[in-house]
mmCIF file of C-alpha atoms (C1' of nucleotides) in Angstrom:
data_model
loop_
_atom_site.group_PDB
_atom_site.id
_atom_site.type_symbol
_atom_site.label_atom_id
_atom_site.label_comp_id
_atom_site.label_asym_id
_atom_site.label_seq_id
_atom_site.Cartn_x
_atom_site.Cartn_y
_atom_site.Cartn_z
ATOM 1 C CA MET D 23 87.462 103.029 113.778
ATOM 2 C CA PRO D 24 88.839 105.596 116.395
ATOM 3 C CA GLU D 25 90.326 108.457 115.245
ATOM 4 C CA LEU D 26 90.051 111.568 117.416
ATOM 5 C CA PRO D 27 86.420 112.331 117.448
ATOM 6 C CA ASP D 28 86.098 108.346 118.854
ATOM 7 C CA VAL D 29 88.457 108.811 121.317
ATOM 8 C CA GLU D 30 86.808 111.726 122.054
ATOM 9 C CA GLY D 31 83.588 109.704 122.920
ATOM 10 C CA PHE D 32 85.479 106.994 124.771
ATOM 11 C CA ARG D 33 86.663 109.586 126.822
ATOM 12 C CA ARG D 34 82.660 111.103 127.465
ATOM 13 C CA VAL D 35 81.953 107.455 128.403
ATOM 14 C CA LEU D 36 84.402 106.695 130.828
ATOM 15 C CA GLN D 37 83.733 110.845 132.106
ATOM 16 C CA ARG D 38 80.130 110.119 132.968
ATOM 17 C CA HIS D 39 80.422 106.494 133.867
ATOM 18 C CA GLY D 40 83.975 106.330 135.264
ATOM 19 C CA ALA D 41 84.550 109.452 136.440
ATOM 20 C CA GLY D 42 84.326 109.376 140.727
ATOM 21 C CA ARG D 43 83.398 105.420 140.447
ATOM 22 C CA ARG D 44 85.480 102.758 142.508
ATOM 23 C CA ILE D 45 86.777 100.240 140.652
ATOM 24 C CA ALA D 46 85.485 96.944 142.306
ATOM 25 C CA ARG D 47 87.077 94.655 140.252
ATOM 26 C CA VAL D 48 89.311 94.263 137.288
ATOM 27 C CA ALA D 49 88.792 91.233 134.694
ATOM 28 C CA VAL D 50 91.214 90.380 131.692
ATOM 29 C CA PHE D 51 89.642 87.811 129.471
ATOM 30 C CA ASP D 52 92.907 88.379 126.846
ATOM 31 C CA THR D 53 95.780 89.433 127.719
ATOM 32 C CA GLY D 54 97.214 90.065 124.368
ATOM 33 C CA VAL D 55 95.607 93.737 124.994
ATOM 34 C CA LEU D 56 98.134 93.828 127.941
ATOM 35 C CA ARG D 57 101.291 96.045 126.831
ATOM 36 C CA ASN D 58 103.575 96.729 129.548
ATOM 37 C CA THR D 59 101.653 94.880 132.855
ATOM 38 C CA SER D 60 100.088 91.681 133.760
ATOM 39 C CA ALA D 61 96.406 90.867 134.763
ATOM 40 C CA ARG D 62 98.150 90.183 138.273
ATOM 41 C CA GLU D 63 99.060 93.974 138.158
ATOM 42 C CA LEU D 64 96.571 95.765 137.151
ATOM 43 C CA ALA D 65 93.945 94.465 139.195
ATOM 44 C CA GLY D 66 96.605 95.146 142.344
ATOM 45 C CA ALA D 67 97.164 98.835 141.410
ATOM 46 C CA LEU D 68 93.372 99.381 140.785
ATOM 47 C CA GLU D 69 90.994 97.204 142.425
ATOM 48 C CA GLY D 70 89.983 99.522 145.110
ATOM 49 C CA GLN D 71 90.737 102.883 143.490
ATOM 50 C CA ARG D 72 88.563 105.268 142.275
ATOM 51 C CA PHE D 73 88.384 106.680 138.338
ATOM 52 C CA GLU D 74 88.993 110.577 138.498
ATOM 53 C CA SER D 75 88.207 113.283 135.560
ATOM 54 C CA PRO D 76 89.911 111.600 132.134
ATOM 55 C CA ASP D 77 92.189 113.332 129.929
ATOM 56 C CA ARG D 78 92.308 112.631 126.170
ATOM 57 C CA HIS D 79 95.434 113.775 123.759
ATOM 58 C CA GLY D 80 95.166 112.814 120.108
ATOM 59 C CA LYS D 81 93.804 109.345 120.433
ATOM 60 C CA TRP D 82 95.575 108.418 123.387
ATOM 61 C CA LEU D 83 92.959 108.132 126.250
ATOM 62 C CA LEU D 84 94.783 108.822 129.813
ATOM 63 C CA ALA D 85 92.586 107.334 132.621
ATOM 64 C CA HIS D 86 93.277 109.070 135.638
ATOM 65 C CA THR D 87 92.539 106.935 138.948
ATOM 66 C CA THR D 88 93.464 107.884 143.026
ATOM 67 C CA GLY D 89 96.378 105.712 142.007
ATOM 68 C CA PRO D 90 98.009 105.286 138.864
ATOM 69 C CA THR D 91 96.923 105.646 135.412
ATOM 70 C CA LEU D 92 95.549 103.381 132.986
ATOM 71 C CA ILE D 93 96.247 104.411 129.634
ATOM 72 C CA VAL D 94 94.443 103.439 126.296
ATOM 73 C CA HIS D 95 95.067 102.855 122.284
ATOM 74 C CA PHE D 96 92.248 101.881 120.498
ATOM 75 C CA GLY D 97 93.983 101.137 117.643
ATOM 76 C CA MET D 98 91.621 100.485 115.007
ATOM 77 C CA SER D 99 89.099 98.581 116.281
ATOM 78 C CA GLY D 100 89.059 99.278 120.034
ATOM 79 C CA ALA D 101 86.186 100.904 121.745
ATOM 80 C CA LEU D 102 84.760 101.558 125.184
ATOM 81 C CA ARG D 103 81.679 100.675 126.128
ATOM 82 C CA TRP D 104 79.593 101.133 129.536
ATOM 83 C CA CYS D 105 77.120 98.691 130.385
ATOM 84 C CA PRO D 106 74.698 99.134 133.733
ATOM 85 C CA ASP D 107 75.165 94.788 134.338
ATOM 86 C CA ASP D 108 77.417 91.917 133.438
ATOM 87 C CA SER D 109 74.917 91.221 131.187
ATOM 88 C CA GLY D 110 75.574 91.121 127.173
ATOM 89 C CA ARG D 111 78.821 90.807 127.467
ATOM 90 C CA HIS D 112 81.180 90.904 123.791
ATOM 91 C CA LYS D 113 83.616 88.101 122.789
ATOM 92 C CA HIS D 114 85.681 90.982 121.788
ATOM 93 C CA ASP D 115 86.019 92.484 125.274
ATOM 94 C CA ARG D 116 89.363 91.338 126.612
ATOM 95 C CA ALA D 117 89.022 93.104 129.713
ATOM 96 C CA ILE D 118 86.052 94.908 131.842
ATOM 97 C CA PHE D 119 86.506 97.255 135.085
ATOM 98 C CA VAL D 120 83.303 96.531 136.971
ATOM 99 C CA LEU D 121 82.709 99.338 138.882
ATOM 100 C CA ASP D 122 80.715 100.174 142.356
ATOM 101 C CA ARG D 123 77.862 100.587 139.257
ATOM 102 C CA GLY D 124 78.000 99.844 136.267
ATOM 103 C CA GLU D 125 81.205 98.216 134.020
ATOM 104 C CA LEU D 126 83.423 99.499 131.667
ATOM 105 C CA ARG D 127 84.677 96.962 128.773
ATOM 106 C CA TYR D 128 87.704 97.402 126.248
ATOM 107 C CA ARG D 129 86.290 95.749 123.324
ATOM 108 C CA ASP D 130 89.139 95.214 120.560
ATOM 109 C CA LEU D 131 88.558 92.616 117.622
ATOM 110 C CA ARG D 132 92.401 93.241 116.004
ATOM 111 C CA LYS D 133 94.525 93.921 119.550
ATOM 112 C CA LEU D 134 96.574 96.108 117.616
ATOM 113 C CA ARG D 135 96.874 98.153 120.835
ATOM 114 C CA GLY D 136 95.825 97.994 123.994
ATOM 115 C CA LEU D 137 96.199 99.104 127.783
ATOM 116 C CA TRP D 138 99.273 100.109 129.378
ATOM 117 C CA LEU D 139 99.874 101.011 132.956
ATOM 118 C CA ALA D 140 101.930 104.848 134.571
ATOM 119 C CA HIS D 141 102.636 105.063 137.646
ATOM 120 C CA THR D 142 104.076 109.032 136.891
ATOM 121 C CA LYS D 143 103.609 111.854 134.475
ATOM 122 C CA ASP D 144 106.939 110.431 133.691
ATOM 123 C CA ASP D 145 105.789 106.968 132.448
ATOM 124 C CA CYS D 146 102.550 108.840 130.722
ATOM 125 C CA GLN D 147 105.374 110.513 128.755
ATOM 126 C CA HIS D 148 107.550 107.770 127.745
ATOM 127 C CA ILE D 149 104.535 105.580 126.316
ATOM 128 C CA LEU D 150 102.379 108.201 124.777
ATOM 129 C CA GLY D 151 106.064 108.968 122.700
ATOM 130 C CA GLU D 152 106.247 112.268 121.147
ATOM 131 C CA GLN D 153 102.848 113.981 120.517
ATOM 132 C CA GLY D 154 102.424 117.034 118.246
ATOM 133 C CA PRO D 155 99.831 119.618 119.986
ATOM 134 C CA ASP D 156 96.473 117.652 119.848
ATOM 135 C CA ALA D 157 94.232 118.969 116.800
ATOM 136 C CA LEU D 158 91.297 120.261 119.070
ATOM 137 C CA ALA D 159 93.924 122.875 120.680
ATOM 138 C CA ILE D 160 96.096 124.130 117.982
ATOM 139 C CA GLY D 161 96.234 126.995 116.934
ATOM 140 C CA PRO D 162 96.270 128.968 113.447
ATOM 141 C CA ALA D 163 100.148 130.055 113.756
ATOM 142 C CA GLU D 164 100.942 126.967 115.287
ATOM 143 C CA PHE D 165 99.261 124.990 112.847
ATOM 144 C CA HIS D 166 100.998 126.729 109.900
ATOM 145 C CA ARG D 167 104.362 126.464 112.012
ATOM 146 C CA ARG D 168 104.607 122.856 111.737
ATOM 147 C CA LEU D 169 103.460 121.888 108.914
ATOM 148 C CA THR D 170 105.439 123.552 106.747
ATOM 149 C CA ARG D 171 108.644 123.481 108.757
ATOM 150 C CA ARG D 172 109.771 121.058 106.203
ATOM 151 C CA LYS D 173 108.860 119.609 103.281
ATOM 152 C CA ARG D 174 106.545 116.971 102.934
ATOM 153 C CA THR D 175 103.529 115.575 101.391
ATOM 154 C CA ILE D 176 100.560 117.127 103.236
ATOM 155 C CA LYS D 177 98.456 113.435 103.645
ATOM 156 C CA PRO D 178 101.289 112.020 105.336
ATOM 157 C CA ALA D 179 102.140 115.066 107.163
ATOM 158 C CA LEU D 180 98.736 115.831 108.889
ATOM 159 C CA THR D 181 98.416 112.245 109.823
ATOM 160 C CA ASP D 182 101.599 112.114 111.312
ATOM 161 C CA GLN D 183 100.671 112.063 115.155
ATOM 162 C CA ARG D 184 104.213 113.985 116.540
ATOM 163 C CA LEU D 185 102.890 117.212 114.423
ATOM 164 C CA ILE D 186 99.208 117.246 114.851
ATOM 165 C CA ALA D 187 97.745 114.264 117.312
ATOM 166 C CA GLY D 188 94.497 112.903 116.369
ATOM 167 C CA LEU D 189 93.664 113.311 112.602
ATOM 168 C CA GLY D 190 93.608 109.323 111.205
ATOM 169 C CA ASN D 191 93.072 108.151 107.195
ATOM 170 C CA LEU D 192 89.659 109.092 106.951
ATOM 171 C CA LEU D 193 89.417 112.552 108.752
ATOM 172 C CA CYS D 194 92.432 113.137 106.872
ATOM 173 C CA ASP D 195 91.062 112.452 103.378
ATOM 174 C CA GLU D 196 87.793 114.408 104.432
ATOM 175 C CA ILE D 197 89.751 117.756 105.600
ATOM 176 C CA LEU D 198 91.539 116.935 102.137
ATOM 177 C CA TRP D 199 88.740 117.008 100.717
ATOM 178 C CA GLN D 200 86.670 119.526 101.713
ATOM 179 C CA ALA D 201 89.553 122.456 101.569
ATOM 180 C CA HIS D 202 90.284 121.437 97.931
ATOM 181 C CA VAL D 203 93.781 120.281 98.448
ATOM 182 C CA TYR D 204 95.082 117.506 96.741
ATOM 183 C CA PRO D 205 96.645 114.601 99.260
ATOM 184 C CA GLU D 206 99.999 114.165 97.543
ATOM 185 C CA LEU D 207 100.665 117.945 97.682
ATOM 186 C CA GLN D 208 103.882 119.117 98.489
ATOM 187 C CA THR D 209 103.930 121.673 101.977
ATOM 188 C CA SER D 210 106.326 123.615 99.972
ATOM 189 C CA ASP D 211 103.749 124.329 97.540
ATOM 190 C CA LEU D 212 100.722 125.302 100.124
ATOM 191 C CA SER D 213 100.301 128.768 100.156
ATOM 192 C CA ASP D 214 99.167 130.747 103.248
ATOM 193 C CA ALA D 215 95.978 131.118 102.428
ATOM 194 C CA ASP D 216 96.172 127.069 102.309
ATOM 195 C CA VAL D 217 96.981 126.251 104.924
ATOM 196 C CA SER D 218 94.545 128.994 107.134
ATOM 197 C CA ARG D 219 91.668 127.024 105.381
ATOM 198 C CA LEU D 220 93.135 123.777 106.289
ATOM 199 C CA HIS D 221 93.117 124.698 109.735
ATOM 200 C CA ARG D 222 89.440 126.569 109.540
ATOM 201 C CA ILE D 223 88.569 123.056 108.048
ATOM 202 C CA MET D 224 89.918 120.975 109.932
ATOM 203 C CA ARG D 225 88.564 122.508 113.332
ATOM 204 C CA ARG D 226 85.239 122.547 111.265
ATOM 205 C CA VAL D 227 85.387 118.663 110.535
ATOM 206 C CA LEU D 228 86.063 118.123 113.666
ATOM 207 C CA ARG D 229 83.723 120.205 115.882
ATOM 208 C CA GLN D 230 81.237 118.310 113.759
ATOM 209 C CA SER D 231 82.532 114.920 114.204
ATOM 210 C CA LEU D 232 82.508 115.785 117.919
ATOM 211 C CA PRO D 233 79.298 114.983 119.010
ATOM 212 C CA GLU D 234 78.760 112.298 116.618
ATOM 213 C CA GLY D 235 82.071 110.096 118.311
ATOM 214 C CA CYS D 236 83.319 108.821 115.004
ATOM 215 C CA VAL D 237 83.488 110.707 111.221
ATOM 216 C CA PRO D 238 80.102 111.034 110.076
ATOM 217 C CA GLY D 239 79.187 109.715 106.711
ATOM 218 C CA LYS D 240 76.901 112.446 106.171
ATOM 219 C CA PRO D 241 75.625 112.651 102.573
ATOM 220 C CA ARG D 242 77.463 116.046 101.924
ATOM 221 C CA TRP D 243 80.769 114.680 103.167
ATOM 222 C CA LEU D 244 83.459 112.410 101.187
ATOM 223 C CA THR D 245 83.600 110.237 104.470
ATOM 224 C CA GLY D 246 80.430 107.514 103.377
ATOM 225 C CA HIS D 247 81.282 107.367 99.923
ATOM 226 C CA ARG D 248 84.504 105.945 99.906
ATOM 227 C CA ASN D 249 83.579 102.641 98.198
ATOM 228 C CA ALA D 250 83.825 101.396 94.811
ATOM 229 C CA GLY D 251 82.339 103.398 92.069
ATOM 230 C CA GLY D 252 81.661 106.088 95.067
ATOM 231 C CA ARG D 253 81.105 109.488 93.363
ATOM 232 C CA CYS D 254 82.043 113.542 94.804
ATOM 233 C CA PRO D 255 79.089 114.978 96.546
ATOM 234 C CA ARG D 256 79.527 118.244 95.235
ATOM 235 C CA HIS D 257 79.074 117.416 91.748
ATOM 236 C CA HIS D 258 78.958 113.804 91.163
ATOM 237 C CA SER D 259 82.122 112.640 89.029
ATOM 238 C CA PRO D 260 83.531 109.553 90.129
ATOM 239 C CA LEU D 261 86.115 109.495 93.385
ATOM 240 C CA ARG D 262 89.764 108.492 92.719
ATOM 241 C CA HIS D 263 91.915 105.932 95.374
ATOM 242 C CA LYS D 264 95.035 105.053 95.674
ATOM 243 C CA PRO D 265 97.546 104.783 98.877
ATOM 244 C CA VAL D 266 99.379 107.465 99.641
ATOM 245 C CA GLY D 267 102.073 107.410 102.382
ATOM 246 C CA GLY D 268 101.253 103.435 102.831
ATOM 247 C CA ARG D 269 96.765 104.570 103.911
ATOM 248 C CA THR D 270 94.296 103.882 100.820
ATOM 249 C CA THR D 271 93.402 107.653 99.952
ATOM 250 C CA TYR D 272 90.318 108.555 98.510
ATOM 251 C CA TRP D 273 90.044 112.265 96.244
ATOM 252 C CA CYS D 274 88.323 113.800 93.899
ATOM 253 C CA PRO D 275 90.062 114.524 90.805
ATOM 254 C CA LYS D 276 88.299 117.948 89.949
ATOM 255 C CA CYS D 277 88.260 118.971 93.056
ATOM 256 C CA GLN D 278 91.447 118.368 93.976
ATOM 257 C CA PRO D 279 93.463 118.571 91.101
ATOM 258 C CA ALA D 280 97.300 117.407 90.946
ATOM 259 C CA PRO D 281 99.577 120.367 90.762
ATOM 260 C "C1'" DT F 23 90.959 82.480 98.480
ATOM 261 C "C1'" DC F 24 92.430 86.592 98.712
ATOM 262 C "C1'" DA F 25 92.211 91.442 98.742
ATOM 263 C "C1'" DG F 26 91.479 95.093 102.156
ATOM 264 C "C1'" DT F 27 90.618 97.133 106.924
ATOM 265 C "C1'" DT F 28 89.541 104.758 110.774
ATOM 266 C "C1'" DG F 29 96.777 102.795 114.094
ATOM 267 C "C1'" DT F 30 101.457 102.262 114.979
ATOM 268 C "C1'" DT F 31 105.976 100.624 114.943
ATOM 269 C "C1'" DT F 32 110.246 98.814 112.960
ATOM 270 C "C1'" DA F 33 113.530 98.064 109.316
ATOM 271 C "C1'" DT F 34 115.309 99.393 105.342
ATOM 272 C "C1'" DA F 35 115.706 102.841 101.215
ATOM 273 C "C1'" DT F 36 116.244 106.750 99.496
ATOM 274 C "C1'" DA K 3 119.489 113.807 109.287
ATOM 275 C "C1'" DA K 4 115.014 113.141 108.048
ATOM 276 C "C1'" DT K 5 111.377 111.087 104.796
ATOM 277 C "C1'" DA K 6 109.852 106.767 102.761
ATOM 278 C "C1'" DT K 7 108.408 102.970 102.104
ATOM 279 C "C1'" DA K 8 106.926 97.970 103.179
ATOM 280 C "C1'" DA K 9 105.751 94.538 106.644
ATOM 281 C "C1'" DA K 10 104.606 93.497 111.085
ATOM 282 C "C1'" DC K 11 101.192 92.697 114.467
ATOM 283 C "C1'" DA K 12 95.314 90.500 114.357
ATOM 284 C "C1'" DA K 13 91.323 89.049 113.246
ATOM 285 C "C1'" DC K 14 87.767 89.537 110.858
ATOM 286 C "C1'" DT K 15 84.995 90.803 106.129
ATOM 287 C "C1'" DG K 16 82.945 90.869 101.596
#
DNA sequence: TCAGTTGTTTATAT
DNA sequence: AATATAAACAACTG
């Protein structure tokens, strides 16, 4: 599920339960989630260190420690959980970080992304690749500049992490629906008012999603109606869906008419 | 049985 | 050169 609000939720878990705590033991149950390291190297690098205050950029979580930084990307099915003891471990807990109080668990069904180890700022940059400004931090002017720099289809532009970091498939559909923008509209066809409205609504959707730790399927939101027979919460007309930019896209043809 | 899945990378085409 | 598309990754679920 992880998009910006989910990853921000995982950052809060790490801040609350990890920051300042000593890493007593690292156990990897499935090395398939290790991307640039081995179980032995990860344990050797982190055991005995303490987690510090974590950072997030877009969908990336930077788990700084008194030693190296553990970098986490949750793909489509990852999560970070804290448990007070070693009970109730899950089949998909691929790695655990046993602390001096409780344990953090990296759970991931599909293992599309995983865990990296970074020793320097340079390592971090290299692992994250080219990232635009975080969607929560970007201001209206920079948003306008990056979105309209080139002609692109709006949906794949909004979800391009190099333009703006943090928006995924659900957030993007929600924002476009709330802003009355057709998902295949070309960015060159957006008016200044359109772009300004998109920015405001992006911020509102993010703000309302953050406390939930996900994109909530509120009754008055598009999210939650994206299924067969789903209807627009505004006027109950049938939603349409088709792939845009390779991702299943839902929209309301009445609220978001094609130009 | 088979399509579909909230992410990203790579290769290929335009 | 930049953007678009498709496949691949992996492990399910309905």
